[in-house]
Short mmCIF file of C-alpha atoms in Angstrom, two decimals:
data_model
loop_
_atom_site.label_atom_id
_atom_site.label_comp_id
_atom_site.label_asym_id
_atom_site.label_seq_id
_atom_site.Cartn_x
_atom_site.Cartn_y
_atom_site.Cartn_z
CA MET Y 1054 9.85 8.03 -3.18
CA ASN Y 1055 8.91 4.92 -5.16
CA LEU Y 1056 11.89 4.30 -7.46
CA LEU Y 1057 9.61 3.15 -10.26
CA VAL Y 1058 8.20 6.68 -10.29
CA VAL Y 1059 11.76 7.93 -10.82
CA VAL Y 1060 12.17 5.52 -13.77
CA LEU Y 1061 8.94 6.74 -15.35
CA GLY Y 1062 9.78 10.40 -14.75
CA SER Y 1063 13.31 10.12 -16.17
CA GLN Y 1064 12.11 8.27 -19.26
CA LEU Y 1065 9.30 10.76 -19.91
CA LEU Y 1066 11.90 13.50 -19.62
CA TYR Y 1067 14.11 11.67 -22.12
CA TYR Y 1068 11.23 11.42 -24.59
CA LEU Y 1069 10.41 15.11 -24.15
CA LEU Y 1070 13.86 16.74 -23.98
CA ILE Y 1071 15.80 14.39 -26.27
CA ALA Y 1072 13.68 12.20 -28.56
CA GLN Y 1073 10.86 14.68 -29.16
CA THR Y 1074 12.27 18.21 -28.97
CA GLY Y 1075 16.04 17.81 -28.72
CA VAL Y 1076 16.67 15.74 -31.83
CA VAL Y 1077 14.07 17.60 -33.87
CA GLY Y 1078 15.48 20.96 -32.81
CA ALA Y 1079 19.10 19.93 -33.40
CA PHE Y 1080 18.19 18.91 -36.97
CA ASP Y 1081 16.19 22.12 -37.56
CA SER Y 1082 12.99 20.09 -38.08
CA HIS Y 1083 14.16 18.74 -41.46
CA ILE Y 1084 11.97 15.71 -42.12
CA HIS Y 1085 14.48 14.16 -44.55
CA ASP Y 1086 17.00 14.05 -41.69
CA LEU Y 1087 14.56 12.61 -39.15
CA TYR Y 1088 12.22 10.19 -40.92
CA THR Y 1089 13.98 7.06 -39.64
CA LEU Y 1090 13.17 7.96 -36.00
CA PRO Y 1091 9.41 7.15 -36.22
CA ILE Y 1092 10.15 4.16 -38.49
CA GLY Y 1093 12.42 2.77 -35.79
CA GLY Y 1094 9.74 3.53 -33.20
CA VAL Y 1095 7.10 1.53 -35.06
CA ILE Y 1096 9.51 -1.39 -35.54
CA GLY Y 1097 10.45 -1.28 -31.86
CA ALA Y 1098 6.80 -1.29 -30.78
CA LEU Y 1099 6.09 -4.28 -33.06
CA PHE Y 1100 9.03 -6.20 -31.57
CA SER Y 1101 7.78 -5.28 -28.10
CA ALA Y 1102 4.32 -6.57 -29.00
CA PHE Y 1103 5.33 -9.95 -30.43
CA TRP Y 1104 8.58 -10.79 -28.63
CA ARG Y 1105 8.39 -13.38 -25.87
CA HIS Y 1106 9.52 -11.42 -22.86
CA HIS Y 1107 11.48 -13.16 -20.13
CA GLY Y 1108 12.72 -10.90 -17.37
CA LEU Y 1109 11.32 -7.43 -18.04
CA LYS Y 1110 13.68 -5.80 -15.57
CA GLN Y 1111 16.74 -7.17 -17.37
CA GLU Y 1112 15.33 -6.19 -20.75
CA LEU Y 1113 14.70 -2.63 -19.66
CA CYS Y 1114 18.09 -2.26 -17.98
CA PHE Y 1115 19.79 -3.47 -21.16
CA LEU Y 1116 17.77 -1.13 -23.37
CA PHE Y 1117 18.36 1.84 -21.09
CA GLY Y 1118 22.06 1.01 -21.43
CA VAL Y 1119 21.72 1.06 -25.23
CA GLN Y 1120 19.90 4.37 -24.87
CA MET Y 1121 22.82 5.69 -22.87
CA MET Y 1122 25.38 4.55 -25.47
CA ILE Y 1123 23.42 6.23 -28.27
CA SER Y 1124 23.28 9.38 -26.17
CA TRP Y 1125 27.09 9.64 -26.18
CA PHE Y 1126 26.82 10.74 -29.81
CA TYR Y 1127 23.99 13.25 -29.28
CA PRO Y 1128 23.19 15.26 -31.37
CA ASN Y 1129 25.42 13.92 -34.16
CA TYR Y 1130 23.10 11.13 -35.23
CA SER Y 1131 23.06 9.38 -38.58
CA LEU Y 1132 19.83 8.03 -40.05
CA GLY Y 1133 20.79 4.58 -38.77
CA MET Y 1134 21.38 5.85 -35.24
CA LEU Y 1135 18.07 7.70 -35.28
CA MET Y 1136 16.34 4.48 -36.27
CA THR Y 1137 18.07 2.70 -33.40
CA LEU Y 1138 17.01 5.44 -31.00
CA GLY Y 1139 13.44 5.18 -32.25
CA PHE Y 1140 13.58 1.39 -31.87
CA VAL Y 1141 14.71 1.64 -28.24
CA VAL Y 1142 12.03 4.21 -27.39
CA GLY Y 1143 9.35 2.24 -29.22
CA TYR Y 1144 10.37 -1.00 -27.51
CA THR Y 1145 10.77 0.29 -23.96
CA ALA Y 1146 7.65 2.48 -23.67
CA PRO Y 1147 5.10 -0.41 -23.72
CA LEU Y 1148 7.18 -2.44 -21.24
CA LEU Y 1149 7.44 0.52 -18.89
CA LEU Y 1150 3.70 1.16 -19.00
CA TYR Y 1151 3.02 -2.53 -18.45
CA ILE Y 1152 5.17 -2.84 -15.31
CA PHE Y 1153 3.74 0.47 -14.06
CA ALA Y 1154 0.30 -1.20 -13.96
CA SER Y 1155 1.32 -2.44 -10.49
CA GLN Y 1156 1.18 1.19 -9.35
CA GLY Y 1157 -1.81 3.47 -8.87
CA LYS Y 1158 -2.94 6.78 -10.30
CA LEU Y 1159 -1.08 8.64 -7.53
CA GLN Y 1160 2.30 7.21 -8.61
CA LEU Y 1161 1.49 7.92 -12.26
CA SER Y 1162 0.55 11.50 -11.40
CA LEU Y 1163 3.79 11.97 -9.47
CA GLY Y 1164 5.84 10.69 -12.41
CA LEU Y 1165 4.07 13.00 -14.84
CA ALA Y 1166 4.32 15.96 -12.46
CA ILE Y 1167 8.09 15.45 -12.16
CA SER Y 1168 8.56 15.20 -15.92
CA TYR Y 1169 6.42 18.25 -16.71
CA ALA Y 1170 8.01 20.45 -14.06
CA ILE Y 1171 11.62 19.59 -14.92
CA GLY Y 1172 10.93 19.33 -18.66
CA THR Y 1173 9.40 22.81 -18.74
CA ALA Y 1174 12.31 24.24 -16.73
CA PHE Y 1175 14.83 22.81 -19.22
CA TYR Y 1176 12.77 23.33 -22.37
CA THR Y 1177 14.63 26.50 -23.37
CA TYR Y 1178 18.02 24.82 -22.88
CA PRO Y 1179 19.80 24.86 -26.29
CA PHE Y 1180 19.04 21.72 -28.32
CA ALA Y 1181 22.65 21.12 -29.33
CA GLU Y 1182 23.87 21.36 -25.71
CA ARG Y 1183 21.65 18.68 -24.20
CA ASP Y 1184 24.30 15.96 -24.51
CA ASP Y 1185 24.81 15.73 -20.74
CA ILE Y 1186 21.05 15.50 -20.19
CA ALA Y 1187 20.85 12.75 -22.82
CA ILE Y 1188 23.34 10.65 -20.85
CA ILE Y 1189 22.18 11.45 -17.31
CA LEU Y 1190 18.51 10.56 -17.84
CA PRO Y 1191 18.99 6.91 -18.95
CA LEU Y 1192 21.66 6.57 -16.25
CA ILE Y 1193 19.05 7.59 -13.67
CA SER Y 1194 16.60 5.11 -15.22
CA VAL Y 1195 19.07 2.22 -14.97
CA ALA Y 1196 20.10 3.07 -11.41
CA ALA Y 1197 16.52 3.47 -10.16
CA LEU Y 1198 15.28 0.32 -11.91
CA ARG Y 1199 18.24 -1.71 -10.61
CA PHE Y 1200 17.06 -1.14 -7.02
CA THR Y 1201 13.35 -1.51 -7.78
CA HIS Y 1202 11.42 -4.63 -6.88
CA LEU Y 1203 8.91 -5.18 -9.66
CA LYS Y 1204 5.53 -6.38 -8.49
CA ARG Y 1205 3.82 -9.05 -10.53
CA VAL Y 1206 1.21 -7.69 -12.94
CA GLU Y 1207 -1.79 -9.90 -13.60
CA ARG Y 1208 -2.18 -10.10 -17.37
CA LEU Y 1209 -5.61 -10.14 -18.93
CA LYS Y 1210 -6.29 -13.63 -20.29
CA HIS Y 1211 -8.29 -12.59 -23.33
CA PRO Y 1212 -7.63 -8.89 -23.98
CA ARG Y 1213 -9.73 -7.10 -26.56
CA PHE Y 1214 -8.14 -4.34 -28.56
CA PRO Y 1215 -9.70 -1.03 -27.41
CA TRP Y 1216 -10.27 0.55 -30.82
CA LYS Y 1217 -12.52 3.29 -29.49
CA ALA Y 1218 -10.13 4.38 -26.74
CA VAL Y 1219 -7.11 4.30 -29.07
CA GLY Y 1220 -8.98 6.40 -31.64
CA VAL Y 1221 -9.79 9.02 -29.01
CA MET Y 1222 -6.19 9.02 -27.74
CA MET Y 1223 -4.89 9.53 -31.28
CA VAL Y 1224 -7.12 12.60 -31.64
CA TRP Y 1225 -5.75 14.13 -28.43
CA ILE Y 1226 -2.12 13.36 -29.29
CA PHE Y 1227 -2.58 14.78 -32.80
CA ALA Y 1228 -4.21 17.98 -31.52
CA ASP Y 1229 -1.60 18.39 -28.79
CA SER Y 1230 1.45 17.69 -30.96
CA ALA Y 1231 0.28 19.94 -33.80
CA LEU Y 1232 -0.24 22.90 -31.45
CA PHE Y 1233 2.95 22.18 -29.48
CA GLU Y 1234 5.15 21.99 -32.59
CA THR Y 1235 3.50 25.14 -33.98
CA LEU Y 1236 4.06 27.09 -30.76
CA SER Y 1237 7.68 25.93 -30.48
CA ARG Y 1238 8.36 27.55 -33.86
CA SER Y 1239 6.39 30.73 -33.20
CA GLY Y 1240 8.42 33.75 -32.13
CA SER Y 1241 5.45 35.82 -30.98
CA MET Y 1242 3.87 32.97 -28.99
CA ASP Y 1243 6.97 31.49 -27.36
CA ILE Y 1244 5.23 30.90 -24.04
CA TRP Y 1245 7.91 28.57 -22.64
CA SER Y 1246 10.61 31.24 -22.64
CA ASN Y 1247 8.47 33.98 -21.13
CA TYR Y 1248 6.11 32.19 -18.72
CA THR Y 1249 8.09 29.21 -17.43
CA LEU Y 1250 6.88 29.34 -13.81
CA LEU Y 1251 3.30 29.93 -14.87
CA ILE Y 1252 3.43 26.90 -17.20
CA ILE Y 1253 4.93 24.67 -14.49
CA THR Y 1254 2.19 25.74 -12.08
CA SER Y 1255 -0.48 25.08 -14.71
CA HIS Y 1256 0.97 21.65 -15.48
CA LEU Y 1257 0.90 20.70 -11.81
CA ALA Y 1258 -2.67 21.98 -11.52
CA GLY Y 1259 -3.72 19.88 -14.49
CA VAL Y 1260 -2.09 16.77 -13.03
CA TYR Y 1261 -3.77 17.33 -9.67
CA VAL Y 1262 -7.23 17.87 -11.15
CA ALA Y 1263 -6.88 14.75 -13.30
CA TYR Y 1264 -5.72 12.72 -10.30
CA ARG Y 1265 -8.43 14.07 -8.01
CA PHE Y 1266 -11.40 14.12 -10.36
CA GLY Y 1267 -10.37 12.25 -13.52
CA GLY Y 1268 -11.82 8.90 -14.51
CA GLU Y 1269 -12.32 7.04 -17.74
CA LEU Y 1270 -10.71 8.86 -20.67
CA ILE Y 1271 -13.66 8.68 -23.07
CA LYS Y 1272 -16.13 9.97 -20.47
CA HIS Y 1273 -13.98 13.08 -20.05
CA THR Y 1274 -14.05 13.85 -23.77
CA PRO Y 1275 -16.19 17.04 -23.41
CA ILE Y 1276 -13.75 18.52 -20.85
CA ILE Y 1277 -10.63 17.70 -22.87
CA LEU Y 1278 -12.24 18.88 -26.10
CA GLY Y 1279 -13.20 22.15 -24.44
CA LEU Y 1280 -9.66 22.68 -23.13
CA PHE Y 1281 -8.17 22.11 -26.58
CA ALA Y 1282 -10.77 24.31 -28.27
CA LEU Y 1283 -9.94 27.11 -25.85
CA SER Y 1284 -6.18 26.57 -26.33
CA TYR Y 1285 -6.47 26.81 -30.11
CA SER Y 1286 -8.68 29.89 -29.82
CA LEU Y 1287 -6.20 31.63 -27.50
CA TYR Y 1288 -3.40 30.87 -29.94
CA TRP Y 1289 -5.27 32.44 -32.86
CA MET Y 1290 -6.35 35.40 -30.70
CA ASN Y 1291 -2.69 35.93 -29.73
CA LYS Y 1292 -3.23 35.67 -25.96
CA PRO Y 1293 0.04 34.13 -24.70
CA ILE Y 1294 -0.53 34.60 -20.96
CA LEU Y 1295 -3.93 32.91 -21.01
CA LEU Y 1296 -2.56 30.22 -23.32
CA ALA Y 1297 0.26 29.57 -20.81
CA VAL Y 1298 -2.45 28.74 -18.26
CA VAL Y 1299 -4.98 26.76 -20.31
CA TYR Y 1300 -2.77 24.74 -22.65
CA PRO Y 1301 -0.52 23.11 -19.98
CA ILE Y 1302 -3.63 22.18 -17.99
CA ALA Y 1303 -5.05 20.53 -21.12
CA ILE Y 1304 -1.80 18.61 -21.72
CA SER Y 1305 -1.45 17.37 -18.14
CA TYR Y 1306 -5.13 16.58 -17.68
CA TYR Y 1307 -5.55 14.38 -20.74
CA ASN Y 1308 -2.13 12.74 -20.38
CA VAL Y 1309 -2.83 11.47 -16.86
CA LEU Y 1310 -6.03 9.85 -18.14
CA LEU Y 1311 -4.35 8.60 -21.33
CA PHE Y 1312 -1.43 6.93 -19.55
CA TYR Y 1313 -3.75 5.48 -16.94
CA THR Y 1314 -5.86 3.97 -19.73
CA LEU Y 1315 -2.76 2.40 -21.30
CA MET Y 1316 -1.59 1.05 -17.93
CA ARG Y 1317 -4.91 -0.62 -17.24
CA MET Y 1318 -4.72 -2.60 -20.48
CA ARG Y 1319 -2.37 -4.96 -18.60
CA ASP Y 1320 -1.15 -6.62 -21.78
CA ILE Y 1321 2.15 -5.76 -23.46
CA ARG Y 1322 0.90 -6.55 -26.96
CA THR Y 1323 -2.21 -4.40 -26.61
CA ILE Y 1324 -0.21 -1.51 -25.14
CA ALA Y 1325 2.49 -1.75 -27.84
CA LEU Y 1326 0.02 -1.85 -30.74
CA SER Y 1327 -1.86 1.07 -29.20
CA MET Y 1328 1.39 3.03 -28.90
CA ILE Y 1329 2.02 2.67 -32.64
CA GLY Y 1330 -1.10 4.67 -33.35
CA VAL Y 1331 -0.92 6.98 -30.36
CA GLY Y 1332 2.81 7.58 -29.99
CA TRP Y 1333 4.05 7.39 -33.58
CA VAL Y 1334 1.36 7.71 -36.25
CA ALA Y 1335 -0.63 10.54 -34.64
CA ALA Y 1336 2.45 12.45 -33.47
CA SER Y 1337 4.24 12.11 -36.83
CA ALA Y 1338 1.14 13.29 -38.71
CA ALA Y 1339 0.93 16.27 -36.37
CA ASN Y 1340 4.56 17.14 -37.07
CA VAL Y 1341 3.83 17.21 -40.80
CA VAL Y 1342 0.89 19.55 -40.19
CA ALA Y 1343 2.95 21.86 -37.97
CA LEU Y 1344 5.96 21.95 -40.29
CA GLY Y 1345 3.64 22.72 -43.20
CA HIS Y 1346 2.05 25.60 -41.24
CA GLN Y 1347 -1.38 23.99 -41.66
CA LEU Y 1348 -2.68 24.11 -38.10
CA TRP Y 1349 -6.19 24.66 -39.45
CA MET Y 1350 -6.19 20.97 -40.38
CA SER Y 1351 -5.86 20.02 -36.73
CA ALA Y 1352 -8.68 22.37 -35.80
CA ALA Y 1353 -10.80 20.83 -38.56
CA ILE Y 1354 -10.17 17.33 -37.23
CA LEU Y 1355 -11.12 18.45 -33.73
CA THR Y 1356 -14.36 19.93 -35.11
CA ILE Y 1357 -15.20 16.73 -37.00
CA PHE Y 1358 -14.42 14.69 -33.91
CA ALA Y 1359 -16.71 16.90 -31.81
CA LEU Y 1360 -19.56 16.38 -34.28
CA VAL Y 1361 -19.04 12.62 -34.40
CA TYR Y 1362 -18.85 12.42 -30.63
CA SER Y 1363 -22.05 14.44 -30.12
CA PHE Y 1364 -23.85 12.17 -32.62
CA TYR Y 1365 -22.53 9.10 -30.79
CA VAL Y 1366 -23.70 10.44 -27.42
CA ARG Y 1367 -27.21 11.19 -28.75
CA ARG Y 1368 -27.40 7.74 -30.32
CA THR Y 1369 -26.35 5.86 -27.17
CA SER Y 1370 -28.29 7.96 -24.64
#
């Protein structure tokens, strides 16, 4: 297997099991104990955007090493350590997506399939006991990257910031994160504990369909919007089995197209600035909505987005 796929898969697993769910779960979702994590992420993304990079492989290996050192203290993080963790994640993600531009959609799909399958299998693992996972994942990243030959990526000479695409991506991340965080705190709709194999199968199906039939992210807006509308409806109708099928497909399908869009930007600065909105602002806002038990706000935003999109389509057709 392409070792760069292993790097991507291990880092996506780290974001999912440690930075996103592990830390939040270990701190019982208390915002006052976690607010420095997204601040560090934004700062890290800004440094990634404006720093003059020389030797991306060495940079990433060093930062994965810092990630590993921070993980020794998991989950006993201070606000300063959380900011450092956020900085490392915010800095490394754009670089990783940039170097992955040398790969194709197949390699991206494999990396996402690995992360979703393993991440779902370990999702119910106790938050406070993920210390070994927190150390092993960056160790895998360093080892795989060390023996990877990075292909040269042709940078775009005059990149234009893709405002429209970033806006659409922020909507999907917001809708996904709000529902995900709500479900993870819902006893009656705890689909990950009860339907693990079904969710893994659905994730893999979503990845395959996106790889086989997916194209430009914006053009697939009606499909993704429909999948999210159905997921929200199944949640409110209290249909966990159907939700365990539809929602993972929605997540996998849009994420393959989203990451592929970011990869094709082929400019670290553009990717990093996009990640501030997509990976930190939208996700943090969704966490506030979920923790405040105001999921209707996410549904309202999806409805407004659907109306705006339909008006845009009529105007441009």
